[in-house]
Amino acid sequence: MESIRLETVIRDVDTTKVLNVSGEIDVYTAPQFKEAVNSIIDSGQKHLVVDMNQVTYMDSSGFAALLSATKRLRPQGGTVNLVNVSNAIDRILRITRLDTIFGTYDSIDEALSELSKA
């Protein structure tokens, strides 16, 4: 039996839905990741907050899912915000300049504080 490669949990923090992700986001698990992202957007939330503290790996299909979310949220002034990204993922964000598209934060509290100012 194959172990669970990706787990997504949506939780409410104050009035914001936060997507907690753990495991690997790759070509096989990206559809599950994208489904969780879309369920938050479909609920009417303007800003997507993804806690990536437990993400061990993310390939281009994971970044594509986040870019797709950005395309859906931007017309209404929304944003995609990543929290607790690993050093490896942070490096990819900087190299690809995706750090200019997604907000990155060290904690959920920091992200929510910044979003409340927007």
Short mmCIF file of N, CA and C in Angstrom, two decimals:
data_model
loop_
_atom_site.label_atom_id
_atom_site.label_comp_id
_atom_site.label_asym_id
_atom_site.label_seq_id
_atom_site.Cartn_x
_atom_site.Cartn_y
_atom_site.Cartn_z
N MET A 1 0.84 -1.19 0.00
CA MET A 1 0.00 0.00 0.00
C MET A 1 0.88 1.25 0.00
N GLU A 2 0.55 2.18 -0.89
CA GLU A 2 1.35 3.40 -1.02
C GLU A 2 1.01 4.37 0.11
N SER A 3 2.04 5.00 0.64
CA SER A 3 1.79 5.97 1.70
C SER A 3 1.17 7.24 1.11
N ILE A 4 0.55 8.02 1.95
CA ILE A 4 -0.06 9.28 1.51
C ILE A 4 1.06 10.25 1.18
N ARG A 5 1.04 10.73 -0.06
CA ARG A 5 2.11 11.63 -0.51
C ARG A 5 1.77 13.09 -0.28
N LEU A 6 0.48 13.40 -0.18
CA LEU A 6 0.08 14.79 0.02
C LEU A 6 -1.17 14.83 0.89
N GLU A 7 -1.16 15.74 1.83
CA GLU A 7 -2.34 15.96 2.66
C GLU A 7 -2.65 17.44 2.65
N THR A 8 -3.92 17.76 2.41
CA THR A 8 -4.36 19.16 2.44
C THR A 8 -5.49 19.27 3.45
N VAL A 9 -5.39 20.27 4.31
CA VAL A 9 -6.40 20.52 5.33
C VAL A 9 -6.72 22.01 5.31
N ILE A 10 -7.99 22.33 5.18
CA ILE A 10 -8.41 23.73 5.22
C ILE A 10 -8.90 24.02 6.63
N ARG A 11 -8.32 25.03 7.25
CA ARG A 11 -8.76 25.39 8.61
C ARG A 11 -9.05 26.88 8.66
N ASP A 12 -9.92 27.24 9.57
CA ASP A 12 -10.28 28.65 9.76
C ASP A 12 -9.39 29.27 10.82
N VAL A 13 -8.74 30.37 10.45
CA VAL A 13 -7.95 31.16 11.39
C VAL A 13 -8.58 32.54 11.38
N ASP A 14 -9.21 32.90 12.49
CA ASP A 14 -10.03 34.11 12.55
C ASP A 14 -11.08 34.00 11.44
N THR A 15 -11.09 34.92 10.51
CA THR A 15 -12.09 34.88 9.44
C THR A 15 -11.50 34.40 8.12
N THR A 16 -10.28 33.88 8.16
CA THR A 16 -9.57 33.47 6.94
C THR A 16 -9.42 31.96 6.89
N LYS A 17 -9.67 31.39 5.72
CA LYS A 17 -9.39 29.97 5.51
C LYS A 17 -7.92 29.82 5.13
N VAL A 18 -7.22 28.97 5.85
CA VAL A 18 -5.80 28.72 5.60
C VAL A 18 -5.67 27.27 5.12
N LEU A 19 -4.93 27.09 4.03
CA LEU A 19 -4.69 25.76 3.50
C LEU A 19 -3.37 25.24 4.06
N ASN A 20 -3.46 24.19 4.89
CA ASN A 20 -2.26 23.54 5.41
C ASN A 20 -1.92 22.39 4.46
N VAL A 21 -0.68 22.36 4.01
CA VAL A 21 -0.25 21.35 3.05
C VAL A 21 0.93 20.60 3.64
N SER A 22 0.92 19.28 3.51
CA SER A 22 2.07 18.49 3.94
C SER A 22 2.33 17.39 2.92
N GLY A 23 3.61 17.14 2.69
CA GLY A 23 4.01 16.12 1.74
C GLY A 23 4.63 16.73 0.50
N GLU A 24 4.47 16.01 -0.62
CA GLU A 24 5.07 16.42 -1.88
C GLU A 24 4.02 16.93 -2.85
N ILE A 25 4.32 18.07 -3.49
CA ILE A 25 3.44 18.60 -4.54
C ILE A 25 4.18 18.39 -5.86
N ASP A 26 3.69 17.42 -6.62
CA ASP A 26 4.32 17.11 -7.90
C ASP A 26 3.23 16.80 -8.93
N VAL A 27 3.64 16.29 -10.08
CA VAL A 27 2.69 16.05 -11.17
C VAL A 27 1.56 15.11 -10.74
N TYR A 28 1.82 14.22 -9.80
CA TYR A 28 0.82 13.25 -9.35
C TYR A 28 -0.13 13.82 -8.31
N THR A 29 0.38 14.72 -7.46
CA THR A 29 -0.44 15.25 -6.37
C THR A 29 -0.97 16.65 -6.64
N ALA A 30 -0.47 17.29 -7.70
CA ALA A 30 -0.90 18.67 -8.00
C ALA A 30 -2.42 18.79 -8.20
N PRO A 31 -3.10 17.82 -8.84
CA PRO A 31 -4.56 17.96 -8.96
C PRO A 31 -5.26 18.06 -7.60
N GLN A 32 -4.81 17.29 -6.62
CA GLN A 32 -5.38 17.36 -5.27
C GLN A 32 -5.10 18.73 -4.65
N PHE A 33 -3.87 19.21 -4.82
CA PHE A 33 -3.48 20.52 -4.31
C PHE A 33 -4.34 21.61 -4.96
N LYS A 34 -4.48 21.55 -6.27
CA LYS A 34 -5.26 22.56 -7.00
C LYS A 34 -6.73 22.53 -6.59
N GLU A 35 -7.26 21.34 -6.34
CA GLU A 35 -8.66 21.22 -5.89
C GLU A 35 -8.86 21.92 -4.55
N ALA A 36 -7.91 21.75 -3.62
CA ALA A 36 -8.00 22.41 -2.32
C ALA A 36 -7.90 23.92 -2.47
N VAL A 37 -6.98 24.38 -3.32
CA VAL A 37 -6.83 25.81 -3.59
C VAL A 37 -8.12 26.39 -4.16
N ASN A 38 -8.68 25.69 -5.16
CA ASN A 38 -9.90 26.18 -5.80
C ASN A 38 -11.09 26.19 -4.86
N SER A 39 -11.15 25.24 -3.94
CA SER A 39 -12.28 25.23 -3.01
C SER A 39 -12.27 26.47 -2.12
N ILE A 40 -11.08 26.95 -1.76
CA ILE A 40 -10.99 28.19 -0.96
C ILE A 40 -11.40 29.39 -1.82
N ILE A 41 -10.90 29.44 -3.05
CA ILE A 41 -11.25 30.56 -3.94
C ILE A 41 -12.74 30.55 -4.22
N ASP A 42 -13.29 29.36 -4.48
CA ASP A 42 -14.73 29.25 -4.77
C ASP A 42 -15.60 29.65 -3.59
N SER A 43 -15.04 29.60 -2.37
CA SER A 43 -15.80 30.00 -1.18
C SER A 43 -15.94 31.52 -1.08
N GLY A 44 -15.24 32.23 -1.98
CA GLY A 44 -15.34 33.69 -2.00
C GLY A 44 -14.22 34.41 -1.28
N GLN A 45 -13.24 33.66 -0.80
CA GLN A 45 -12.12 34.30 -0.11
C GLN A 45 -11.24 35.01 -1.14
N LYS A 46 -10.88 36.25 -0.81
CA LYS A 46 -10.12 37.11 -1.72
C LYS A 46 -8.63 36.79 -1.72
N HIS A 47 -8.09 36.43 -0.56
CA HIS A 47 -6.66 36.17 -0.42
C HIS A 47 -6.45 34.70 -0.04
N LEU A 48 -5.60 34.02 -0.79
CA LEU A 48 -5.27 32.63 -0.51
C LEU A 48 -4.03 32.60 0.39
N VAL A 49 -4.13 31.87 1.50
CA VAL A 49 -3.01 31.70 2.42
C VAL A 49 -2.71 30.20 2.50
N VAL A 50 -1.47 29.85 2.13
CA VAL A 50 -1.06 28.44 2.10
C VAL A 50 0.09 28.24 3.07
N ASP A 51 -0.15 27.42 4.10
CA ASP A 51 0.92 27.10 5.06
C ASP A 51 1.68 25.90 4.52
N MET A 52 2.94 26.13 4.15
CA MET A 52 3.75 25.10 3.50
C MET A 52 4.83 24.54 4.42
N ASN A 53 4.62 24.67 5.71
CA ASN A 53 5.60 24.23 6.69
C ASN A 53 5.98 22.75 6.53
N GLN A 54 5.02 21.93 6.12
CA GLN A 54 5.26 20.49 6.01
C GLN A 54 5.46 20.01 4.57
N VAL A 55 5.65 20.94 3.64
CA VAL A 55 5.88 20.55 2.24
C VAL A 55 7.34 20.19 2.07
N THR A 56 7.58 18.95 1.64
CA THR A 56 8.95 18.46 1.51
C THR A 56 9.50 18.65 0.10
N TYR A 57 8.61 18.83 -0.88
CA TYR A 57 9.05 18.94 -2.27
C TYR A 57 7.93 19.60 -3.07
N MET A 58 8.31 20.47 -4.03
CA MET A 58 7.31 21.03 -4.94
C MET A 58 7.96 21.22 -6.29
N ASP A 59 7.33 20.68 -7.33
CA ASP A 59 7.86 20.86 -8.68
C ASP A 59 7.03 21.89 -9.44
N SER A 60 7.28 22.01 -10.72
CA SER A 60 6.64 23.05 -11.52
C SER A 60 5.12 22.93 -11.55
N SER A 61 4.58 21.73 -11.39
CA SER A 61 3.12 21.59 -11.40
C SER A 61 2.49 22.25 -10.17
N GLY A 62 3.21 22.26 -9.06
CA GLY A 62 2.72 22.97 -7.88
C GLY A 62 2.75 24.47 -8.07
N PHE A 63 3.83 24.96 -8.68
CA PHE A 63 3.92 26.39 -8.96
C PHE A 63 2.86 26.80 -9.99
N ALA A 64 2.57 25.91 -10.94
CA ALA A 64 1.54 26.19 -11.95
C ALA A 64 0.17 26.33 -11.28
N ALA A 65 -0.11 25.48 -10.31
CA ALA A 65 -1.39 25.57 -9.58
C ALA A 65 -1.51 26.91 -8.86
N LEU A 66 -0.41 27.38 -8.28
CA LEU A 66 -0.42 28.67 -7.59
C LEU A 66 -0.56 29.83 -8.57
N LEU A 67 0.07 29.72 -9.73
CA LEU A 67 -0.08 30.77 -10.76
C LEU A 67 -1.51 30.81 -11.27
N SER A 68 -2.13 29.65 -11.43
CA SER A 68 -3.53 29.59 -11.85
C SER A 68 -4.43 30.28 -10.82
N ALA A 69 -4.14 30.06 -9.54
CA ALA A 69 -4.90 30.73 -8.48
C ALA A 69 -4.72 32.23 -8.55
N THR A 70 -3.48 32.67 -8.83
CA THR A 70 -3.21 34.10 -8.96
C THR A 70 -4.04 34.71 -10.08
N LYS A 71 -4.12 34.02 -11.20
CA LYS A 71 -4.90 34.52 -12.34
C LYS A 71 -6.38 34.66 -11.99
N ARG A 72 -6.88 33.78 -11.13
CA ARG A 72 -8.28 33.87 -10.71
C ARG A 72 -8.51 34.99 -9.69
N LEU A 73 -7.53 35.21 -8.80
CA LEU A 73 -7.71 36.16 -7.70
C LEU A 73 -7.37 37.60 -8.06
N ARG A 74 -6.40 37.82 -8.91
CA ARG A 74 -5.93 39.18 -9.21
C ARG A 74 -7.01 40.12 -9.72
N PRO A 75 -7.91 39.68 -10.62
CA PRO A 75 -8.93 40.61 -11.12
C PRO A 75 -9.79 41.22 -10.02
N GLN A 76 -9.93 40.51 -8.88
CA GLN A 76 -10.72 41.04 -7.77
C GLN A 76 -9.83 41.60 -6.65
N GLY A 77 -8.56 41.85 -6.98
CA GLY A 77 -7.64 42.42 -5.99
C GLY A 77 -7.10 41.42 -5.01
N GLY A 78 -7.23 40.14 -5.31
CA GLY A 78 -6.78 39.10 -4.40
C GLY A 78 -5.32 38.73 -4.61
N THR A 79 -4.80 37.94 -3.67
CA THR A 79 -3.39 37.56 -3.70
C THR A 79 -3.21 36.10 -3.28
N VAL A 80 -2.05 35.55 -3.63
CA VAL A 80 -1.63 34.23 -3.17
C VAL A 80 -0.47 34.44 -2.21
N ASN A 81 -0.58 33.86 -1.03
CA ASN A 81 0.40 34.08 0.03
C ASN A 81 0.89 32.75 0.58
N LEU A 82 2.20 32.59 0.61
CA LEU A 82 2.81 31.35 1.07
C LEU A 82 3.48 31.59 2.42
N VAL A 83 3.26 30.66 3.33
CA VAL A 83 3.80 30.79 4.69
C VAL A 83 4.70 29.59 4.98
N ASN A 84 5.80 29.85 5.66
CA ASN A 84 6.71 28.80 6.10
C ASN A 84 7.27 27.97 4.96
N VAL A 85 7.71 28.62 3.88
CA VAL A 85 8.29 27.85 2.78
C VAL A 85 9.70 27.38 3.15
N SER A 86 10.06 26.21 2.65
CA SER A 86 11.41 25.67 2.92
C SER A 86 12.46 26.50 2.19
N ASN A 87 13.70 26.33 2.58
CA ASN A 87 14.79 27.04 1.91
C ASN A 87 14.85 26.69 0.43
N ALA A 88 14.63 25.42 0.10
CA ALA A 88 14.69 24.98 -1.30
C ALA A 88 13.59 25.65 -2.13
N ILE A 89 12.38 25.69 -1.60
CA ILE A 89 11.27 26.31 -2.33
C ILE A 89 11.47 27.82 -2.40
N ASP A 90 11.94 28.42 -1.33
CA ASP A 90 12.23 29.86 -1.34
C ASP A 90 13.26 30.19 -2.41
N ARG A 91 14.27 29.36 -2.54
CA ARG A 91 15.31 29.58 -3.56
C ARG A 91 14.71 29.53 -4.96
N ILE A 92 13.84 28.56 -5.22
CA ILE A 92 13.19 28.47 -6.53
C ILE A 92 12.32 29.70 -6.78
N LEU A 93 11.61 30.15 -5.75
CA LEU A 93 10.79 31.36 -5.89
C LEU A 93 11.64 32.55 -6.30
N ARG A 94 12.81 32.70 -5.68
CA ARG A 94 13.69 33.82 -5.99
C ARG A 94 14.31 33.69 -7.39
N ILE A 95 14.79 32.49 -7.72
CA ILE A 95 15.42 32.27 -9.02
C ILE A 95 14.45 32.55 -10.16
N THR A 96 13.22 32.10 -10.00
CA THR A 96 12.21 32.25 -11.05
C THR A 96 11.47 33.59 -10.96
N ARG A 97 11.80 34.37 -9.96
CA ARG A 97 11.17 35.67 -9.70
C ARG A 97 9.69 35.53 -9.31
N LEU A 98 9.26 34.34 -8.96
CA LEU A 98 7.89 34.15 -8.49
C LEU A 98 7.68 34.81 -7.13
N ASP A 99 8.78 35.13 -6.44
CA ASP A 99 8.66 35.84 -5.17
C ASP A 99 8.10 37.25 -5.35
N THR A 100 8.08 37.72 -6.61
CA THR A 100 7.47 39.02 -6.89
C THR A 100 5.97 38.90 -7.16
N ILE A 101 5.51 37.67 -7.31
CA ILE A 101 4.09 37.42 -7.60
C ILE A 101 3.35 36.95 -6.35
N PHE A 102 3.99 36.07 -5.59
CA PHE A 102 3.37 35.54 -4.37
C PHE A 102 3.93 36.28 -3.15
N GLY A 103 3.06 36.51 -2.17
CA GLY A 103 3.54 37.00 -0.89
C GLY A 103 4.16 35.84 -0.13
N THR A 104 5.27 36.07 0.55
CA THR A 104 5.88 35.03 1.38
C THR A 104 6.06 35.55 2.80
N TYR A 105 5.70 34.71 3.75
CA TYR A 105 5.72 35.11 5.16
C TYR A 105 6.29 34.00 6.02
N ASP A 106 6.82 34.39 7.17
CA ASP A 106 7.40 33.42 8.10
C ASP A 106 6.37 32.79 9.02
N SER A 107 5.19 33.43 9.15
CA SER A 107 4.16 32.88 10.04
C SER A 107 2.77 33.24 9.53
N ILE A 108 1.79 32.48 9.98
CA ILE A 108 0.39 32.76 9.64
C ILE A 108 0.01 34.14 10.17
N ASP A 109 0.41 34.42 11.41
CA ASP A 109 0.08 35.72 12.01
C ASP A 109 0.62 36.88 11.19
N GLU A 110 1.86 36.75 10.69
CA GLU A 110 2.47 37.80 9.89
C GLU A 110 1.67 37.98 8.58
N ALA A 111 1.31 36.88 7.94
CA ALA A 111 0.56 36.96 6.69
C ALA A 111 -0.81 37.60 6.92
N LEU A 112 -1.51 37.17 7.95
CA LEU A 112 -2.86 37.73 8.21
C LEU A 112 -2.77 39.20 8.59
N SER A 113 -1.74 39.57 9.34
CA SER A 113 -1.55 40.97 9.70
C SER A 113 -1.37 41.83 8.46
N GLU A 114 -0.52 41.37 7.52
CA GLU A 114 -0.28 42.12 6.28
C GLU A 114 -1.55 42.18 5.42
N LEU A 115 -2.27 41.08 5.35
CA LEU A 115 -3.48 41.05 4.53
C LEU A 115 -4.57 41.94 5.10
N SER A 116 -4.59 42.11 6.42
CA SER A 116 -5.61 42.97 7.02
C SER A 116 -5.37 44.44 6.67
N LYS A 117 -4.13 44.79 6.29
CA LYS A 117 -3.80 46.15 5.92
C LYS A 117 -4.17 46.45 4.46
N ALA A 118 -4.33 45.37 3.68
CA ALA A 118 -4.59 45.53 2.23
C ALA A 118 -5.99 46.02 1.96
#
